[in-house]
PDB file of C-alpha atoms in Angstrom:
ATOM      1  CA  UNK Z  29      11.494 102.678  25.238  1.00 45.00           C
ATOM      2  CA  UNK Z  30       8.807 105.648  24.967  1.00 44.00           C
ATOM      3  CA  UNK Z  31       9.568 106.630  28.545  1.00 43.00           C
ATOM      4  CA  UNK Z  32      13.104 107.515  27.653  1.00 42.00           C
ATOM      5  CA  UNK Z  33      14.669 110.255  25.774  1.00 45.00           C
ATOM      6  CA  UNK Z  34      17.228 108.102  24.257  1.00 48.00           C
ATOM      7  CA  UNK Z  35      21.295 108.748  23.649  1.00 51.00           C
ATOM      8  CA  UNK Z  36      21.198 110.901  20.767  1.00 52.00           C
ATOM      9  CA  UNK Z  37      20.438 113.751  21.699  1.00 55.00           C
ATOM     10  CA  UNK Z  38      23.145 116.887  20.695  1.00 62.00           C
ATOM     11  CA  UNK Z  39      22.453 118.552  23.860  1.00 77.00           C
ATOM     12  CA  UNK Z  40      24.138 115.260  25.705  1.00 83.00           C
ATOM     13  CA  UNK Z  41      27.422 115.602  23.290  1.00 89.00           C
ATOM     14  CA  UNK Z  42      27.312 119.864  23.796  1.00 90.00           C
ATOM     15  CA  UNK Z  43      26.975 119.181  27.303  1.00 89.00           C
ATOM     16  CA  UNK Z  44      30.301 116.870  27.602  1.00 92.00           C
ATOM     17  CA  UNK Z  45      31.769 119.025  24.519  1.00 93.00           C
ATOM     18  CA  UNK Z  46      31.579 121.996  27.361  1.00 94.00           C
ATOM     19  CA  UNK Z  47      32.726 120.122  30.717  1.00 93.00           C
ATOM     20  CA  UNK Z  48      36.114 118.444  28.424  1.00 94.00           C
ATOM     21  CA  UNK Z  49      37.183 121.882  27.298  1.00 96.00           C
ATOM     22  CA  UNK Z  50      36.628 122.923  30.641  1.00 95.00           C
ATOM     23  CA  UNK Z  51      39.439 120.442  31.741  1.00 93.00           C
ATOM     24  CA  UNK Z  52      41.590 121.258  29.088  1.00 91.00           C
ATOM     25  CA  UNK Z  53      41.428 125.000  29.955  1.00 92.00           C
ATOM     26  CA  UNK Z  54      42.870 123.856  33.676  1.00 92.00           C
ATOM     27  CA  UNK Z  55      39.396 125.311  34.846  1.00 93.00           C
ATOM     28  CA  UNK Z  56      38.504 121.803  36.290  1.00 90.00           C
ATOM     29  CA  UNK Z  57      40.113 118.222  37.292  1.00 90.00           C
ATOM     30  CA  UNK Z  58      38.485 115.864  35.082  1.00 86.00           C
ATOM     31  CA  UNK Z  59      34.480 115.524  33.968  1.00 89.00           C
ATOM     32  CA  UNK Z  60      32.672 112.331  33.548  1.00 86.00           C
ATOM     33  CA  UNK Z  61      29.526 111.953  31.406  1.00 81.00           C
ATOM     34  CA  UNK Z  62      28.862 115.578  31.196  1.00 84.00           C
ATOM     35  CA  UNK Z  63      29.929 116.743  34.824  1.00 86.00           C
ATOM     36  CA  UNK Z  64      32.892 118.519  35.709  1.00 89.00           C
ATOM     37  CA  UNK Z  65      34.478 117.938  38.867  1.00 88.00           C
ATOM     38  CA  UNK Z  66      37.142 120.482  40.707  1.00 89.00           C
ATOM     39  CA  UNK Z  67      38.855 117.426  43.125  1.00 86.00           C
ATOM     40  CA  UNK Z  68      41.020 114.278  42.347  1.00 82.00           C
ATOM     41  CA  UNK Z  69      38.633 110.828  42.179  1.00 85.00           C
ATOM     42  CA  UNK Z  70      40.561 107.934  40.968  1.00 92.00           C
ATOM     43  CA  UNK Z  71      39.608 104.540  40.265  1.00 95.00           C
ATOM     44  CA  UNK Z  72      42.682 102.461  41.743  1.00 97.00           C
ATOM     45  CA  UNK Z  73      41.047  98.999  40.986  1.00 98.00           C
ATOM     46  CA  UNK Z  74      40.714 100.637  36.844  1.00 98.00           C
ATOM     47  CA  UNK Z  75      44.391 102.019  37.123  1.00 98.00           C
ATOM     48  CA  UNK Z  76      45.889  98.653  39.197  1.00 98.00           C
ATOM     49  CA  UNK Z  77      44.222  96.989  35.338  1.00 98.00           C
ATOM     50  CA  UNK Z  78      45.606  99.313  33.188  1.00 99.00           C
ATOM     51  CA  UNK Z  79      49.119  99.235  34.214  1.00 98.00           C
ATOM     52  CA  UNK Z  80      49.247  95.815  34.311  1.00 97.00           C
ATOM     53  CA  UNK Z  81      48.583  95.452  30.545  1.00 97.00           C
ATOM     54  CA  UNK Z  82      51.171  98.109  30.476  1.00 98.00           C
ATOM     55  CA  UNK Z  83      53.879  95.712  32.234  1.00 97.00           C
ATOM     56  CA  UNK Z  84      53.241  93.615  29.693  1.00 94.00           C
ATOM     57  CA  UNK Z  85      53.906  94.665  26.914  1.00 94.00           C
ATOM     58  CA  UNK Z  86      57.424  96.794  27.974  1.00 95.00           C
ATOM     59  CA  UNK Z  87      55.954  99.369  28.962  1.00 97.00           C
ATOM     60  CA  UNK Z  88      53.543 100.325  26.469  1.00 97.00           C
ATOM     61  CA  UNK Z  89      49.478 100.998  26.831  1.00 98.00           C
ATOM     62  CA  UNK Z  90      47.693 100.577  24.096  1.00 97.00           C
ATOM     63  CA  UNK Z  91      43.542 101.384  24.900  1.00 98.00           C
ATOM     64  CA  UNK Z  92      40.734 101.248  23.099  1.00 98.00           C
ATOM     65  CA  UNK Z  93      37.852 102.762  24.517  1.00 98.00           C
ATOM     66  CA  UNK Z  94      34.547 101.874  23.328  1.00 98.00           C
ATOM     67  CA  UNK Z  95      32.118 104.254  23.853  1.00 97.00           C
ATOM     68  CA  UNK Z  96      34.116 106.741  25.556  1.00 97.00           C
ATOM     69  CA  UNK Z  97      32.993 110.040  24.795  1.00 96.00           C
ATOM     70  CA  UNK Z  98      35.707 112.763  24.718  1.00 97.00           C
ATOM     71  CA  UNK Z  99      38.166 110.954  26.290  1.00 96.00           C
ATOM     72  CA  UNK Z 100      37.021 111.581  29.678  1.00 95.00           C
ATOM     73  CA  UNK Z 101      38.657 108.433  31.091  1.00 96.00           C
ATOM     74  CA  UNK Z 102      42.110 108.674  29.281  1.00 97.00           C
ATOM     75  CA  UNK Z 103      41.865 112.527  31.164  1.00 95.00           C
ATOM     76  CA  UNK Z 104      41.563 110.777  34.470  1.00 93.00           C
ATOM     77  CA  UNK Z 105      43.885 108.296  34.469  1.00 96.00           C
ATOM     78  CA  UNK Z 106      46.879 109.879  32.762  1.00 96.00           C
ATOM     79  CA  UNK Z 107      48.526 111.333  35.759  1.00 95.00           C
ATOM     80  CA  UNK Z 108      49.527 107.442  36.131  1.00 97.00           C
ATOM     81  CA  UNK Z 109      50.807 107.004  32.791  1.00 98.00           C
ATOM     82  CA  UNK Z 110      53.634 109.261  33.052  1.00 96.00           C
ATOM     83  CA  UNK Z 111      56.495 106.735  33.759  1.00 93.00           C
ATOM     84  CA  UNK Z 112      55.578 104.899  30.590  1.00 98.00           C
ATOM     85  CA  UNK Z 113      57.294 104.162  27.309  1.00 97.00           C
ATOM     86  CA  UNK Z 114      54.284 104.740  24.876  1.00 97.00           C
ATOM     87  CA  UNK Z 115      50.534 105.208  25.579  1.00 98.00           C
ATOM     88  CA  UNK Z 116      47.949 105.162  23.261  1.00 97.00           C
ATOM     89  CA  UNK Z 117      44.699 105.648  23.595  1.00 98.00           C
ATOM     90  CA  UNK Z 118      41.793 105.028  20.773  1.00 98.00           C
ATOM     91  CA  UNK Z 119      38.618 105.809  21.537  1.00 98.00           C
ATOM     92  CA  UNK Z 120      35.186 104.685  19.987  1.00 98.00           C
ATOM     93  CA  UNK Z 121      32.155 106.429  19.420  1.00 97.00           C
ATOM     94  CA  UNK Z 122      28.855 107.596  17.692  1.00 95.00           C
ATOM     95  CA  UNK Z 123      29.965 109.378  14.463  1.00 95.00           C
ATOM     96  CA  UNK Z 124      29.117 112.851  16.254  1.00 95.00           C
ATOM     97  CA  UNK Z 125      31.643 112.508  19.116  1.00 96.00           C
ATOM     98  CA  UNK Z 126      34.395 111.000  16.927  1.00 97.00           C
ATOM     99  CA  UNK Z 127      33.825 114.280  14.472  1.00 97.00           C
ATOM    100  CA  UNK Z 128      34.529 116.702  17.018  1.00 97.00           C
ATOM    101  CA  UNK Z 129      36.861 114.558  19.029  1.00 98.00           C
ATOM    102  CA  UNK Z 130      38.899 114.561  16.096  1.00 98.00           C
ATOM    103  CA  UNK Z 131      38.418 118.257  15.578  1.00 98.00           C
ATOM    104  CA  UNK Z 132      38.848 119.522  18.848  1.00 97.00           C
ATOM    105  CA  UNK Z 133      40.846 117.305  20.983  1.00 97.00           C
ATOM    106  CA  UNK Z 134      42.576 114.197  18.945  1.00 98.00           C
ATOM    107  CA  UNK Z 135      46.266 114.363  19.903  1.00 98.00           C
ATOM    108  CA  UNK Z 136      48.709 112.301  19.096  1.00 97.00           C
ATOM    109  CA  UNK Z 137      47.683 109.639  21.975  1.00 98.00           C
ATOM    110  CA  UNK Z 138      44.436 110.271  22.047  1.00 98.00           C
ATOM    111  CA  UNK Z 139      42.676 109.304  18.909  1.00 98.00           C
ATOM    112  CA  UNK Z 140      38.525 108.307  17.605  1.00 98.00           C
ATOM    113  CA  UNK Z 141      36.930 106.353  15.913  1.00 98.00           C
ATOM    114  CA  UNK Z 142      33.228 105.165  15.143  1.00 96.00           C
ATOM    115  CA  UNK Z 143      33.978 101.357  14.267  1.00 93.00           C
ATOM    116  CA  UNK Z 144      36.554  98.561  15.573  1.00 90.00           C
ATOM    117  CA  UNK Z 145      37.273  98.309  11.571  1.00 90.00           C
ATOM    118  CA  UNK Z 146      38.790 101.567  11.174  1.00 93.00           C
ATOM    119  CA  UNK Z 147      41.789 100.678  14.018  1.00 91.00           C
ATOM    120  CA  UNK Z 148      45.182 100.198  12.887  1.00 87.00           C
ATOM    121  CA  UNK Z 149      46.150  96.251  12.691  1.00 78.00           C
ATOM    122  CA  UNK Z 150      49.620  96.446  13.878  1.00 66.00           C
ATOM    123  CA  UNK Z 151      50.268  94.521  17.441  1.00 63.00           C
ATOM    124  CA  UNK Z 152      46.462  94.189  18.155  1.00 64.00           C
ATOM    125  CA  UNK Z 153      47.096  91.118  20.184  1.00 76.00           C
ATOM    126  CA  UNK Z 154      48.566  93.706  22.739  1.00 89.00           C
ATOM    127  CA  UNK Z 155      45.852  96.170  23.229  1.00 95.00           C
ATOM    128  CA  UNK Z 156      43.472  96.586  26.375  1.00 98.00           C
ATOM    129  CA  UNK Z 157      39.769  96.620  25.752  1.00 98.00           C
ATOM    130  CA  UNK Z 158      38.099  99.134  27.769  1.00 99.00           C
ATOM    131  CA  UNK Z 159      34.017  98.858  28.336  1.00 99.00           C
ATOM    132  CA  UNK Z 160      33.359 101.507  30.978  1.00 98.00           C
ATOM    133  CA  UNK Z 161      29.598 102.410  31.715  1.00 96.00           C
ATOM    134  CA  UNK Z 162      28.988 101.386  28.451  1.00 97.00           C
ATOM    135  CA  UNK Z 163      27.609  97.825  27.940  1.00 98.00           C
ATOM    136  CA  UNK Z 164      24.285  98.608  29.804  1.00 98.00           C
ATOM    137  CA  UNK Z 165      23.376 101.175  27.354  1.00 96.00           C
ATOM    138  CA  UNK Z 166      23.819  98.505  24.085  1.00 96.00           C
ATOM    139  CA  UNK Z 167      20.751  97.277  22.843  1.00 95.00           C
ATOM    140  CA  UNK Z 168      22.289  94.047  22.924  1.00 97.00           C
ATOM    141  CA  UNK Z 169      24.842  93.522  25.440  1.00 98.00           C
ATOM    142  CA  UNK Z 170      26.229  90.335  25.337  1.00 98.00           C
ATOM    143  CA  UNK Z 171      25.689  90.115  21.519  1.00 97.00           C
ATOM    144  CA  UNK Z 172      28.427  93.391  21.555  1.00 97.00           C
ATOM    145  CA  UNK Z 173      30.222  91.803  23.976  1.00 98.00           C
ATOM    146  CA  UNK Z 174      30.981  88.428  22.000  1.00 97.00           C
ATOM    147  CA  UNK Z 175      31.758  90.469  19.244  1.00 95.00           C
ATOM    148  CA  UNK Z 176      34.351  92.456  20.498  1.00 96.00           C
ATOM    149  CA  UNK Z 177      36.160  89.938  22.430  1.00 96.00           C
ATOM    150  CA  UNK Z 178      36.668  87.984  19.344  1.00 93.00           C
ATOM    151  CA  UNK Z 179      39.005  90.290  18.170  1.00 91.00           C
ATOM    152  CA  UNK Z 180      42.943  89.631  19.716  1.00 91.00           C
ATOM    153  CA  UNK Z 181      42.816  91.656  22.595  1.00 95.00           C
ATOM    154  CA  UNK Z 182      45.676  91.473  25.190  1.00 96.00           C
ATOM    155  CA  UNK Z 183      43.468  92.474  28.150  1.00 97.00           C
ATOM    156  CA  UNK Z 184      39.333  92.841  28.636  1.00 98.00           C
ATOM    157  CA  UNK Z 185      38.696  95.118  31.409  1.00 99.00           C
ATOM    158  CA  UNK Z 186      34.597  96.073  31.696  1.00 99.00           C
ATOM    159  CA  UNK Z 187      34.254  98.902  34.482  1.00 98.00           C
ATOM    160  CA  UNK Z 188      31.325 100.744  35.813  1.00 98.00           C
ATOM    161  CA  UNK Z 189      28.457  97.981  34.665  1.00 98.00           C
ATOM    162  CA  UNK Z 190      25.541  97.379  36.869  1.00 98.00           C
ATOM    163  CA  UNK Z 191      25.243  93.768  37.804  1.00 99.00           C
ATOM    164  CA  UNK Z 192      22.612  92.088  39.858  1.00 98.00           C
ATOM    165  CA  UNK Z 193      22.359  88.245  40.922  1.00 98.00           C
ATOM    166  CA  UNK Z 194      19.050  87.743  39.005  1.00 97.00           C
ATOM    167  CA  UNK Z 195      19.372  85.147  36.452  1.00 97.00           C
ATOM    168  CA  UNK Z 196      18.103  87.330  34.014  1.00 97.00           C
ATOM    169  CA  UNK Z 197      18.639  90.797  32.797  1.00 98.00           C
ATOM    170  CA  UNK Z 198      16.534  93.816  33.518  1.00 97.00           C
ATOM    171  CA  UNK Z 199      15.668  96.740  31.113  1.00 97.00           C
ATOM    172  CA  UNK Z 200      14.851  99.710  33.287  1.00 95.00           C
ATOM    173  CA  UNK Z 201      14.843 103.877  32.304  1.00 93.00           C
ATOM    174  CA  UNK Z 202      17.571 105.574  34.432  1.00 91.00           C
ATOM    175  CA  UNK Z 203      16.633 109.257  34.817  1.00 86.00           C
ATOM    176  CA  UNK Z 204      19.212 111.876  35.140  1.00 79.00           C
ATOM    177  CA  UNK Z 205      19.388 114.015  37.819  1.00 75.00           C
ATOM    178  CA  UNK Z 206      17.636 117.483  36.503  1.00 76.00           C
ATOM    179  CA  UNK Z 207      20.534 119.432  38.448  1.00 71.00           C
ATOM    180  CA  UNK Z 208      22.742 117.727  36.021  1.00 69.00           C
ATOM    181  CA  UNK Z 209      20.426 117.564  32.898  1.00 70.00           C
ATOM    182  CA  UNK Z 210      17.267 116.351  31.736  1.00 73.00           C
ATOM    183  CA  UNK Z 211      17.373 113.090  30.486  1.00 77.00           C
ATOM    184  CA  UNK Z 212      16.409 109.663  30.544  1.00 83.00           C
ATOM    185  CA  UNK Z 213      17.953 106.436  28.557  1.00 86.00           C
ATOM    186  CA  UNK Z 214      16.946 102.691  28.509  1.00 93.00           C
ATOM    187  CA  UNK Z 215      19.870 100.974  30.741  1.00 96.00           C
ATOM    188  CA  UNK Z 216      20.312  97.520  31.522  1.00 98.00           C
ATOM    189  CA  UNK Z 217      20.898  95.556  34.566  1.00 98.00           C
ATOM    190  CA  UNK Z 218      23.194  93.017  33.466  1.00 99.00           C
ATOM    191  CA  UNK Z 219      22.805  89.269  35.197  1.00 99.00           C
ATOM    192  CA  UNK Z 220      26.247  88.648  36.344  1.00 98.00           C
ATOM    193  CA  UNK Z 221      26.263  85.416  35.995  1.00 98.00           C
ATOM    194  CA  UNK Z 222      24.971  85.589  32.358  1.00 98.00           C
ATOM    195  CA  UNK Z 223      27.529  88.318  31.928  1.00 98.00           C
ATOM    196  CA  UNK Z 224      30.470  86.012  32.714  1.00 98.00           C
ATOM    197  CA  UNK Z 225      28.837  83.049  31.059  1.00 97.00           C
ATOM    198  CA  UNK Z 226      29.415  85.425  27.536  1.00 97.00           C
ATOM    199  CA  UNK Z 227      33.079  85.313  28.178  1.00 97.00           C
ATOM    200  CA  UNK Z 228      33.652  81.731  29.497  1.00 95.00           C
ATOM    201  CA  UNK Z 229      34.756  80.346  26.200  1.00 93.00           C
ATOM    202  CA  UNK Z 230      37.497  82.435  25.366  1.00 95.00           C
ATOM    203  CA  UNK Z 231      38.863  84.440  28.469  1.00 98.00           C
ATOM    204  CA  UNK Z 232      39.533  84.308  32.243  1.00 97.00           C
ATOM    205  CA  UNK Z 233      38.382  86.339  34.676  1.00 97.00           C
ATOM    206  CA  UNK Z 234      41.698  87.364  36.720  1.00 97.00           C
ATOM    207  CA  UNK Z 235      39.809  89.718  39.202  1.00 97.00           C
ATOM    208  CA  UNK Z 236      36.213  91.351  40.515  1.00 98.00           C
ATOM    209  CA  UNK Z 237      36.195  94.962  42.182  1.00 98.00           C
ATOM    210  CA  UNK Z 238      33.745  97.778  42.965  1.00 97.00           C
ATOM    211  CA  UNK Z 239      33.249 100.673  41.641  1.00 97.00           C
ATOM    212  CA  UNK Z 240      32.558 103.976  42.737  1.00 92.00           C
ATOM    213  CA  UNK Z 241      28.991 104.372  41.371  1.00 93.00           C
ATOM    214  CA  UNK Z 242      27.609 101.825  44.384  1.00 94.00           C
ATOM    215  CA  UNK Z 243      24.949 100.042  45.159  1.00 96.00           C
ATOM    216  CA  UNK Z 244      21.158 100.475  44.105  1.00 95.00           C
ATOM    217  CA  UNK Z 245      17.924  99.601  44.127  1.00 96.00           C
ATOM    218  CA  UNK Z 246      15.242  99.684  41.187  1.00 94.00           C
ATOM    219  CA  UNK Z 247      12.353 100.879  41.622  1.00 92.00           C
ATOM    220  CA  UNK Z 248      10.340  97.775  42.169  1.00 93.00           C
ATOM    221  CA  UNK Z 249      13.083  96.029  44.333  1.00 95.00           C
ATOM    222  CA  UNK Z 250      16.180  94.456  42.157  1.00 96.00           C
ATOM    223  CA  UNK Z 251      18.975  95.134  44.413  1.00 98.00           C
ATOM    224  CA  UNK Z 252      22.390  95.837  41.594  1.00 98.00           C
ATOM    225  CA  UNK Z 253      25.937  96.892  42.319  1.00 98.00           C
ATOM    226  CA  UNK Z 254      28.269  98.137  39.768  1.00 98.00           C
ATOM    227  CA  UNK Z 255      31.109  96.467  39.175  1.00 98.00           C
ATOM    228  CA  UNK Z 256      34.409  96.024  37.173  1.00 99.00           C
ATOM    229  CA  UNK Z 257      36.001  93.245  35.650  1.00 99.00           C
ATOM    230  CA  UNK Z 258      39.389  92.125  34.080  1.00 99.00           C
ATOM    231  CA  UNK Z 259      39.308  89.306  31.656  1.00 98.00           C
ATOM    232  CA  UNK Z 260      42.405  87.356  30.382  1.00 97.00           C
ATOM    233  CA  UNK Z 261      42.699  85.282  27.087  1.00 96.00           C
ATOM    234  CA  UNK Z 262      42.369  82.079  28.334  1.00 92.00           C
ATOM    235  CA  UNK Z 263      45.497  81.031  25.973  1.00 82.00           C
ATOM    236  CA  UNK Z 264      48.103  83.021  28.005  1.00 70.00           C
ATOM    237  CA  UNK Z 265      47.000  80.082  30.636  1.00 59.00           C
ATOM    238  CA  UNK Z 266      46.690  76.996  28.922  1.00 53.00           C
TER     239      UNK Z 266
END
C-alpha cells in the first residue's frame, strides 16, 4: 500500500535490536515490538496455553515462534518456565532478524530461523505453534495459516490478532505512534469467522480469550478486538 512505509525497514530491526539488549543488560523488564517497558505485564490466558502443551509432553516446551522478532515473547514468559524439564524455543523471522538473533542473542533455548524447513524434524508432532501479532501483517493470512498448520504441530495458539465480526477481511494502514517511531504498515483485520473457518478441517478450537491490546475502531467505523486462540489437532479427539 503507498500510504504505508512497509516492514522492512532497518530502523524497525535497530530499534528492537536496542530495546532487547536493553533487557538483557537488566536495564528493563521485557520490550515488545520495539518498546521497552520497566514493570511486569503478563499475558495469563498466553502462559495458561503454553504450559499446557508443556503438561503434555512431560514437561517439555517446545515453541516455535513465527515472526517473533528477538525473542521478545520467550523474554516475557520465561519467569513461568522455570519448573520445567526442557524448553525450547525457535523462533522465525526475516533473514535480517534471524542474522543478528543468531549473532547476538541465540542461546541454547532460544534459537532462529527464516523458514519452517530449516527446523529440526525430531518430535515435531510435540511442538506449540506460536502466531502472536503476526498473521495480520501476512500478505496472505489464511493462505500462511493453512500452510503452517499442515505441518504436525502438538498445539496452535494465535495471540494478539485483530478480529472483527465482518464477514470479510479489512486491509487498513496502522500508524505508529510518532512517540514510539515513525511508521506505518498495511495490517489486516481478520474476519473471525473466516479465520476459524481456515482451521475447521484439521484442528479444534479448545478456547477464545482477550488480549491486552483491546478493542478498536477503524477509521471509518469497523469495530475489532484482538484476540487469542488455542487450536487442537482434531485427532487427539476423534
Amino acid at each position: 500500500m503507498e500510504m504505508s512505509t512497509g516492514y522492512m525497514e532497518g530502523s524497525i530491526l535497530d530499534r528492537v535490536a536496542d530495546a532487547t539488549r536493553l533487557v538483557n543488560a537488566g536495564k528493563a523488564v521485557f520490550e515488545r515490538d520495539g518498546v521497552v517497558f520497566h514493570s511486569l505485564d503478563y499475558s495469563y490466558p498466553l502462559l495458561a496455553c503454553l504450559l499446557h502443551a508443556a503438561a503434555g509432553n512431560n514437561g517439555e516446551l517446545d515453541v516455535v515462534d513465527f515472526g517473533g522478532a528477538l525473542g521478545s515473547t520467550y523474554r516475557q514468559c520465561r519467569p513461568f518456565f522455570a519448573g520445567l524439564e526442557q524448553v525450547r524455543w525457535r523462533v522465525i523471522e526475516q533473514p535480517n532478524f534471524v542474522d543478528l538473533g543468531r549473532r547476538e542473542f541465540e542461546t541454547a533455548e532460544l534459537t532462529f530461523y527464516s523458514h519452517a524447513s530449516q527446523l529440526p524434524v525430531a518430535a515435531s508432532s510435540r511442538r506449540v505453534l506460536l502466531l502472536s501479532s503476526v498473521l495480520q501483517y501476512i500478505e496472505n493470512p489464511l493462505e500462511m495459516l493453512r500452510e503452517l498448520t499442515q505441518l504436525s504441530w502438538s498445539h496452535v495458539i494465535i495471540d494478539r490478532t485483530p478480529v472483527s465480526d465482518h464477514p470479510m477481511h479489512r486491509l487498513c494502514v496502522q500508524e505508529v505512534p510518532p512517540n514510539i517511531y515513525k511508521a506505518s504498515y498495511p495490517c489486516w483485520i481478520l474476519a473471525k469467522d473466516r479465520l476459524l473457518g481456515a482451521l475447521s478441517e484439521g484442528w479444534t478450537p479448545m478456547c477464545e480469550f482477550p488480549c491486552h491490546d483491546g478493542q478498536w475502531e477503524t477509521d471509518d467505523g469497523l469495530e475489532f478486538e484482538f484476540r487469542g486462540f488455542l487450536f487442537l489437532p482434531k485427532s487427539q479427539h476423534s
